[in-house]
Amino acid sequence: MTELSSYEAYRETQLFKGLDGLRFLSILAVVWHHSPNRTGVLSAERFGFLGVDLFFVISGFLIVTLLLREKEESGEISLRAFYMRRSLRIFPLYYGFLLALTVWYATLGGNSARSSVFFDDLPFYLFYVANWSPVGLGFLWSLAAEEQFYIVWPFLEKTLKRALYPVLAIFILVNLFVAFWRIAIADFLDMPHLAHLEIMQATFTPILLGVCLAHLLHTQSGFSWVERIVRSVYAGPFWLLALIGYCFAMPEDISGGPRTIVHLLMVALVGSVVIRTDGKLIPALDWAPVVRVGAVSYGIYIFHPHCLTAGERVVRLLGFPFPFGEFLIGFAISIIVAEASYRLYESPFLKLKARFSVVGQRHA
């Protein structure tokens, strides 16, 4: 039996080892960033919010890889099947969470200051436009950005042919322009609040770079070009350490150039993981507890602010502080709640995804 080339092996891979591990690192950074009373031991720790950007790179790469393979295998992309899969994955937990908060604030929490803020901002949450407005549940902005990507990009993948790459380039350039010049744009429009919106600070650049990676790896020539950068089995550890090391060197304001460099390092990291399945980073990323946390990271992201609050109360109840107590307990509670949600609530919806699958959909 002829040994498969690295490109052929990549094209036959249905389950990318390491991606759930990268999701673990992403959610770990995000929960740390939002944890109360966190200690600034290292300068890089203040950039935990960049875990969301790594989520974006992974999403852009994985969603478009599946779409490209579907188009190649079946001759077309079924938008109906795609949107059904995405809806079954995202909507039950998201809208169930919003419903639970609505009931809470309408009853037991009705007199709190947070109640009025929540109901004022609820339309932004319901229609996935939280990234266009400074809102109370600020962390939901990233889910809005992903949903906007899901609405637009699969349609472009289906309908555009040669024009797809110029459109992709234009989208990236526009997002880079906003990232570099958001303050100047806000001043020019005499709308200073624009500079502080998430849509201006955290653009679609990382998810679009993930799209670029998917297209490069789908062709043999593009795969060969990327493989030269991540050929070594040590590429994964190298790019991860480069990413972490660069976070130590970044200035306080990372908008523009510094954040773009972070995105490119993340693309290299994702590329090294999906190409070198025998890489030295894979055993750590593929460790069962790490994989499981990565698999339920969506639920952790939804629940973690409230779980961190619970963790803070547990620490106070214990009567003595200990290093990183709120983070450790809050993260543990987040995992437990997300796992329970996955098993007891989300699983019936996720099982329905198989009815709309064309190619392997494990990671999506």
Short mmCIF file of C-alpha atoms in Angstrom, two decimals:
data_model
loop_
_atom_site.label_atom_id
_atom_site.label_comp_id
_atom_site.label_asym_id
_atom_site.label_seq_id
_atom_site.Cartn_x
_atom_site.Cartn_y
_atom_site.Cartn_z
CA MET A 1 0.00 0.00 0.00
CA THR A 2 1.45 3.36 -1.06
CA GLU A 3 2.16 5.76 1.78
CA LEU A 4 0.04 8.88 1.54
CA SER A 5 1.73 12.22 0.99
CA SER A 6 1.26 14.81 3.72
CA TYR A 7 -1.20 16.66 1.48
CA GLU A 8 -3.22 13.52 0.78
CA ALA A 9 -3.22 12.65 4.46
CA TYR A 10 -4.46 16.15 5.28
CA ARG A 11 -7.26 15.93 2.70
CA GLU A 12 -8.40 12.60 4.12
CA THR A 13 -8.41 13.84 7.72
CA GLN A 14 -11.94 14.13 9.11
CA LEU A 15 -10.93 14.74 12.71
CA PHE A 16 -8.19 17.33 13.21
CA LYS A 17 -6.22 16.44 16.30
CA GLY A 18 -5.28 19.42 18.39
CA LEU A 19 -8.11 21.80 17.52
CA ASP A 20 -10.03 21.06 20.71
CA GLY A 21 -6.75 21.53 22.54
CA LEU A 22 -6.36 24.98 20.97
CA ARG A 23 -9.93 25.73 22.00
CA PHE A 24 -8.91 24.76 25.54
CA LEU A 25 -6.09 27.30 25.46
CA SER A 26 -8.47 29.91 24.05
CA ILE A 27 -11.14 29.47 26.70
CA LEU A 28 -8.52 29.27 29.45
CA ALA A 29 -7.18 32.68 28.39
CA VAL A 30 -10.66 34.22 28.15
CA VAL A 31 -11.80 32.96 31.56
CA TRP A 32 -8.55 34.17 33.11
CA HIS A 33 -9.04 37.59 31.52
CA HIS A 34 -12.54 37.93 32.99
CA SER A 35 -11.72 36.49 36.42
CA PRO A 36 -11.99 38.88 39.39
CA ASN A 37 -8.98 39.81 41.48
CA ARG A 38 -6.56 38.25 39.04
CA THR A 39 -2.94 38.99 39.85
CA GLY A 40 -0.84 40.62 37.17
CA VAL A 41 2.10 38.28 37.68
CA LEU A 42 3.18 38.44 34.06
CA SER A 43 2.81 41.27 31.59
CA ALA A 44 1.35 38.93 28.95
CA GLU A 45 -1.57 37.91 31.15
CA ARG A 46 -3.39 41.16 30.46
CA PHE A 47 -4.01 39.97 26.88
CA GLY A 48 -6.21 37.00 27.77
CA PHE A 49 -9.00 38.47 25.64
CA LEU A 50 -6.97 37.42 22.59
CA GLY A 51 -8.21 33.90 23.23
CA VAL A 52 -11.32 35.00 21.31
CA ASP A 53 -9.15 35.83 18.30
CA LEU A 54 -7.76 32.29 18.32
CA PHE A 55 -11.33 30.98 18.40
CA PHE A 56 -11.99 33.12 15.33
CA VAL A 57 -9.00 31.75 13.39
CA ILE A 58 -10.11 28.19 14.17
CA SER A 59 -13.70 28.92 13.14
CA GLY A 60 -12.74 30.55 9.86
CA PHE A 61 -10.40 27.69 8.99
CA LEU A 62 -12.70 24.86 9.99
CA ILE A 63 -16.00 26.14 8.60
CA VAL A 64 -14.52 26.96 5.21
CA THR A 65 -12.54 23.70 5.06
CA LEU A 66 -15.79 21.78 5.52
CA LEU A 67 -17.53 23.93 2.90
CA LEU A 68 -14.73 23.40 0.37
CA ARG A 69 -14.79 19.65 0.91
CA GLU A 70 -18.57 19.59 0.62
CA LYS A 71 -18.41 21.50 -2.65
CA GLU A 72 -15.77 19.14 -4.01
CA GLU A 73 -17.57 15.95 -2.96
CA SER A 74 -21.14 16.88 -3.85
CA GLY A 75 -20.60 19.55 -6.49
CA GLU A 76 -22.25 22.33 -4.49
CA ILE A 77 -22.68 23.86 -1.05
CA SER A 78 -26.05 23.39 0.60
CA LEU A 79 -26.72 26.61 2.46
CA ARG A 80 -29.84 25.13 4.00
CA ALA A 81 -27.86 22.23 5.47
CA PHE A 82 -25.11 24.56 6.66
CA TYR A 83 -27.49 26.95 8.42
CA MET A 84 -29.37 24.06 10.00
CA ARG A 85 -26.14 22.63 11.38
CA ARG A 86 -25.07 26.01 12.73
CA SER A 87 -28.51 26.71 14.20
CA LEU A 88 -28.61 23.37 16.00
CA ARG A 89 -25.14 23.99 17.40
CA ILE A 90 -25.51 27.61 18.46
CA PHE A 91 -29.13 28.64 18.96
CA PRO A 92 -30.41 26.20 21.63
CA LEU A 93 -27.77 27.15 24.20
CA TYR A 94 -27.60 30.83 23.25
CA TYR A 95 -31.32 31.52 23.29
CA GLY A 96 -31.86 29.17 26.22
CA PHE A 97 -29.32 31.24 28.15
CA LEU A 98 -31.05 34.49 27.18
CA LEU A 99 -34.43 33.04 28.15
CA ALA A 100 -33.11 32.02 31.56
CA LEU A 101 -31.72 35.51 32.15
CA THR A 102 -34.97 37.08 30.98
CA VAL A 103 -36.97 35.01 33.47
CA TRP A 104 -34.49 35.79 36.23
CA TYR A 105 -34.46 39.56 35.67
CA ALA A 106 -38.23 39.64 35.21
CA THR A 107 -38.78 37.94 38.58
CA LEU A 108 -36.15 37.52 41.27
CA GLY A 109 -33.69 39.99 39.83
CA GLY A 110 -36.23 42.51 38.68
CA ASN A 111 -35.22 45.30 41.04
CA SER A 112 -31.50 45.23 40.32
CA ALA A 113 -29.68 47.83 38.28
CA ARG A 114 -28.53 45.05 35.98
CA SER A 115 -32.15 44.25 35.12
CA SER A 116 -32.82 47.51 33.31
CA VAL A 117 -29.47 47.30 31.51
CA PHE A 118 -30.23 43.76 30.41
CA PHE A 119 -33.65 44.58 28.99
CA ASP A 120 -32.33 47.72 27.28
CA ASP A 121 -29.67 45.65 25.55
CA LEU A 122 -31.75 42.53 24.91
CA PRO A 123 -32.57 43.44 21.26
CA PHE A 124 -28.83 43.54 20.51
CA TYR A 125 -28.45 40.04 21.91
CA LEU A 126 -31.52 38.61 20.20
CA PHE A 127 -30.44 39.72 16.74
CA TYR A 128 -26.72 39.04 17.10
CA VAL A 129 -25.55 42.63 16.81
CA ALA A 130 -23.94 43.01 20.23
CA ASN A 131 -20.62 43.88 18.56
CA TRP A 132 -22.21 47.06 17.20
CA SER A 133 -23.14 48.46 20.60
CA PRO A 134 -21.51 48.76 24.04
CA VAL A 135 -23.72 46.35 25.98
CA GLY A 136 -24.04 44.87 29.45
CA LEU A 137 -23.19 41.26 28.56
CA GLY A 138 -20.18 42.46 26.63
CA PHE A 139 -18.69 39.02 26.09
CA LEU A 140 -21.55 38.14 23.69
CA TRP A 141 -20.06 40.48 21.08
CA SER A 142 -17.85 37.64 19.80
CA LEU A 143 -20.83 35.34 19.22
CA ALA A 144 -22.46 38.15 17.25
CA ALA A 145 -19.34 38.53 15.10
CA GLU A 146 -19.19 34.80 14.38
CA GLU A 147 -22.88 34.66 13.50
CA GLN A 148 -22.47 37.56 11.07
CA PHE A 149 -19.61 35.67 9.46
CA TYR A 150 -21.75 32.52 9.20
CA ILE A 151 -24.54 34.45 7.53
CA VAL A 152 -22.36 36.10 4.89
CA TRP A 153 -19.35 33.94 4.06
CA PRO A 154 -20.93 30.57 3.13
CA PHE A 155 -23.14 32.42 0.64
CA LEU A 156 -20.03 33.96 -0.93
CA GLU A 157 -18.26 30.58 -1.02
CA LYS A 158 -21.25 29.14 -2.84
CA THR A 159 -21.90 31.90 -5.35
CA LEU A 160 -18.55 33.52 -6.11
CA LYS A 161 -15.95 31.80 -8.25
CA ARG A 162 -12.93 33.72 -9.46
CA ALA A 163 -14.19 36.83 -7.69
CA LEU A 164 -13.97 35.12 -4.28
CA TYR A 165 -10.28 35.81 -3.72
CA PRO A 166 -10.43 39.52 -4.62
CA VAL A 167 -13.46 39.87 -2.33
CA LEU A 168 -11.60 38.10 0.47
CA ALA A 169 -8.61 40.41 -0.02
CA ILE A 170 -10.86 43.49 0.03
CA PHE A 171 -12.59 42.31 3.22
CA ILE A 172 -9.24 41.81 4.94
CA LEU A 173 -7.91 45.18 3.79
CA VAL A 174 -11.05 46.96 5.00
CA ASN A 175 -10.78 45.27 8.39
CA LEU A 176 -7.09 46.14 8.66
CA PHE A 177 -7.89 49.74 7.75
CA VAL A 178 -10.44 49.89 10.55
CA ALA A 179 -8.04 48.22 12.99
CA PHE A 180 -5.23 50.65 12.22
CA TRP A 181 -7.31 53.82 11.90
CA ARG A 182 -10.39 53.33 14.10
CA ILE A 183 -9.71 56.47 16.17
CA ALA A 184 -9.09 58.58 13.09
CA ILE A 185 -12.27 57.21 11.50
CA ALA A 186 -14.29 58.05 14.59
CA ASP A 187 -12.82 61.56 14.70
CA PHE A 188 -13.43 62.11 10.99
CA LEU A 189 -17.09 61.11 11.39
CA ASP A 190 -17.34 63.13 14.60
CA MET A 191 -18.63 60.00 16.34
CA PRO A 192 -16.12 59.34 19.14
CA HIS A 193 -18.12 56.41 20.51
CA LEU A 194 -17.32 54.43 17.35
CA ALA A 195 -13.72 53.93 18.47
CA HIS A 196 -14.90 51.96 21.50
CA LEU A 197 -17.25 49.54 19.75
CA GLU A 198 -16.08 45.94 19.55
CA ILE A 199 -16.70 45.95 15.79
CA MET A 200 -13.97 48.62 15.52
CA GLN A 201 -11.53 47.18 18.07
CA ALA A 202 -11.87 43.47 17.28
CA THR A 203 -12.49 43.27 13.55
CA PHE A 204 -13.13 40.20 11.41
CA THR A 205 -9.44 39.93 10.47
CA PRO A 206 -8.64 36.69 12.38
CA ILE A 207 -11.66 34.80 11.08
CA LEU A 208 -10.87 35.92 7.53
CA LEU A 209 -7.25 34.83 7.95
CA GLY A 210 -8.63 31.45 9.01
CA VAL A 211 -10.56 31.44 5.71
CA CYS A 212 -7.30 32.14 3.86
CA LEU A 213 -5.63 29.22 5.64
CA ALA A 214 -8.49 26.90 4.65
CA HIS A 215 -8.17 27.86 0.98
CA LEU A 216 -4.39 27.56 0.96
CA LEU A 217 -4.41 24.10 2.50
CA HIS A 218 -7.18 22.90 0.18
CA THR A 219 -4.92 23.13 -2.89
CA GLN A 220 -1.70 21.18 -3.27
CA SER A 221 0.34 24.25 -4.19
CA GLY A 222 -1.01 26.26 -1.25
CA PHE A 223 -0.50 23.30 1.08
CA SER A 224 3.13 22.96 -0.04
CA TRP A 225 3.73 26.66 0.60
CA VAL A 226 2.27 26.52 4.13
CA GLU A 227 4.01 23.22 4.85
CA ARG A 228 7.39 24.84 4.31
CA ILE A 229 6.61 27.15 7.24
CA VAL A 230 5.30 24.45 9.60
CA ARG A 231 7.16 21.40 8.32
CA SER A 232 9.02 20.54 11.52
CA VAL A 233 7.47 18.42 14.26
CA TYR A 234 8.58 21.23 16.54
CA ALA A 235 6.61 23.84 14.59
CA GLY A 236 3.63 23.68 16.98
CA PRO A 237 5.66 24.41 20.14
CA PHE A 238 7.67 27.04 18.23
CA TRP A 239 4.64 29.02 17.06
CA LEU A 240 2.90 28.70 20.43
CA LEU A 241 5.99 30.00 22.25
CA ALA A 242 6.39 32.74 19.63
CA LEU A 243 2.78 33.79 20.23
CA ILE A 244 3.19 33.82 24.01
CA GLY A 245 6.58 35.53 23.77
CA TYR A 246 5.21 38.25 21.52
CA CYS A 247 2.45 38.94 24.06
CA PHE A 248 5.19 39.85 26.55
CA ALA A 249 6.61 42.37 24.10
CA MET A 250 3.37 44.06 23.06
CA PRO A 251 2.48 47.58 24.16
CA GLU A 252 -0.61 48.33 26.22
CA ASP A 253 -2.49 49.46 23.10
CA ILE A 254 -2.27 46.57 20.64
CA SER A 255 -4.66 47.92 18.01
CA GLY A 256 -3.36 47.84 14.48
CA GLY A 257 0.05 46.29 13.90
CA PRO A 258 0.58 44.36 17.16
CA ARG A 259 -2.80 42.63 17.02
CA THR A 260 -2.32 41.79 13.35
CA ILE A 261 1.00 40.12 14.14
CA VAL A 262 -0.80 38.12 16.85
CA HIS A 263 -3.34 36.97 14.26
CA LEU A 264 -0.62 35.84 11.85
CA LEU A 265 1.12 33.90 14.64
CA MET A 266 -2.21 32.26 15.46
CA VAL A 267 -2.68 31.24 11.82
CA ALA A 268 0.79 29.67 11.84
CA LEU A 269 -0.07 27.85 15.06
CA VAL A 270 -3.33 26.46 13.69
CA GLY A 271 -1.62 25.49 10.44
CA SER A 272 1.15 23.66 12.28
CA VAL A 273 -1.40 21.70 14.34
CA VAL A 274 -3.59 20.56 11.45
CA ILE A 275 -0.68 19.72 9.12
CA ARG A 276 1.67 17.99 11.55
CA THR A 277 -0.59 15.52 13.32
CA ASP A 278 2.61 13.91 14.64
CA GLY A 279 3.91 17.23 15.98
CA LYS A 280 5.40 17.55 19.45
CA LEU A 281 2.52 19.76 20.60
CA ILE A 282 -0.19 17.25 19.68
CA PRO A 283 0.15 14.92 22.71
CA ALA A 284 -0.51 17.83 25.10
CA LEU A 285 -3.35 19.22 23.00
CA ASP A 286 -4.83 15.76 22.56
CA TRP A 287 -4.82 14.86 26.26
CA ALA A 288 -8.34 13.66 27.08
CA PRO A 289 -9.22 16.26 29.79
CA VAL A 290 -7.94 19.06 27.55
CA VAL A 291 -9.93 17.75 24.58
CA ARG A 292 -13.09 17.53 26.65
CA VAL A 293 -12.81 21.09 27.93
CA GLY A 294 -12.21 22.24 24.36
CA ALA A 295 -15.26 20.30 23.17
CA VAL A 296 -17.55 22.10 25.64
CA SER A 297 -15.77 25.46 25.36
CA TYR A 298 -18.84 27.09 23.78
CA GLY A 299 -20.84 26.36 26.94
CA ILE A 300 -17.97 27.50 29.12
CA TYR A 301 -17.86 30.77 27.21
CA ILE A 302 -21.60 31.30 27.69
CA PHE A 303 -21.63 30.49 31.41
CA HIS A 304 -18.22 31.61 32.64
CA PRO A 305 -19.05 35.18 33.82
CA HIS A 306 -21.74 33.92 36.18
CA CYS A 307 -19.59 30.95 37.24
CA LEU A 308 -16.71 33.31 38.05
CA THR A 309 -19.08 35.28 40.26
CA ALA A 310 -20.00 32.03 41.98
CA GLY A 311 -16.31 31.22 42.39
CA GLU A 312 -15.71 34.59 44.02
CA ARG A 313 -18.52 33.92 46.49
CA VAL A 314 -17.10 30.48 47.30
CA VAL A 315 -13.72 32.02 48.10
CA ARG A 316 -15.39 34.55 50.41
CA LEU A 317 -17.40 31.75 52.03
CA LEU A 318 -14.24 29.77 52.71
CA GLY A 319 -13.00 32.75 54.67
CA PHE A 320 -9.45 32.87 53.37
CA PRO A 321 -8.01 33.84 50.01
CA PHE A 322 -5.63 31.63 48.08
CA PRO A 323 -3.70 32.33 44.87
CA PHE A 324 -5.96 32.52 41.83
CA GLY A 325 -8.84 31.11 43.89
CA GLU A 326 -11.63 32.90 42.06
CA PHE A 327 -10.22 31.84 38.71
CA LEU A 328 -9.61 28.19 39.63
CA ILE A 329 -12.97 27.66 41.31
CA GLY A 330 -14.86 29.71 38.72
CA PHE A 331 -13.22 27.81 35.86
CA ALA A 332 -14.04 24.48 37.51
CA ILE A 333 -17.68 25.51 37.99
CA SER A 334 -17.82 26.67 34.36
CA ILE A 335 -16.61 23.27 33.16
CA ILE A 336 -19.14 21.42 35.33
CA VAL A 337 -22.05 23.62 34.22
CA ALA A 338 -21.02 23.43 30.54
CA GLU A 339 -20.65 19.66 30.71
CA ALA A 340 -24.09 19.30 32.31
CA SER A 341 -25.59 21.58 29.68
CA TYR A 342 -23.92 19.61 26.89
CA ARG A 343 -25.12 16.25 28.14
CA LEU A 344 -28.59 17.15 29.40
CA TYR A 345 -29.70 19.98 27.11
CA GLU A 346 -27.58 20.43 23.99
CA SER A 347 -27.03 16.79 22.99
CA PRO A 348 -30.52 16.14 21.55
CA PHE A 349 -30.11 19.13 19.25
CA LEU A 350 -26.56 18.16 18.28
CA LYS A 351 -27.67 14.65 17.30
CA LEU A 352 -29.99 16.21 14.73
CA LYS A 353 -26.98 17.74 12.94
CA ALA A 354 -26.22 14.38 11.35
CA ARG A 355 -29.32 14.74 9.20
CA PHE A 356 -27.75 17.76 7.50
CA SER A 357 -24.15 16.55 7.21
CA VAL A 358 -22.47 16.12 3.84
CA VAL A 359 -18.87 15.55 5.01
CA GLY A 360 -17.40 14.96 8.46
CA GLN A 361 -18.70 17.63 10.84
CA ARG A 362 -17.10 16.55 14.12
CA HIS A 363 -15.35 19.85 14.87
CA ALA A 364 -18.02 22.24 13.63
#
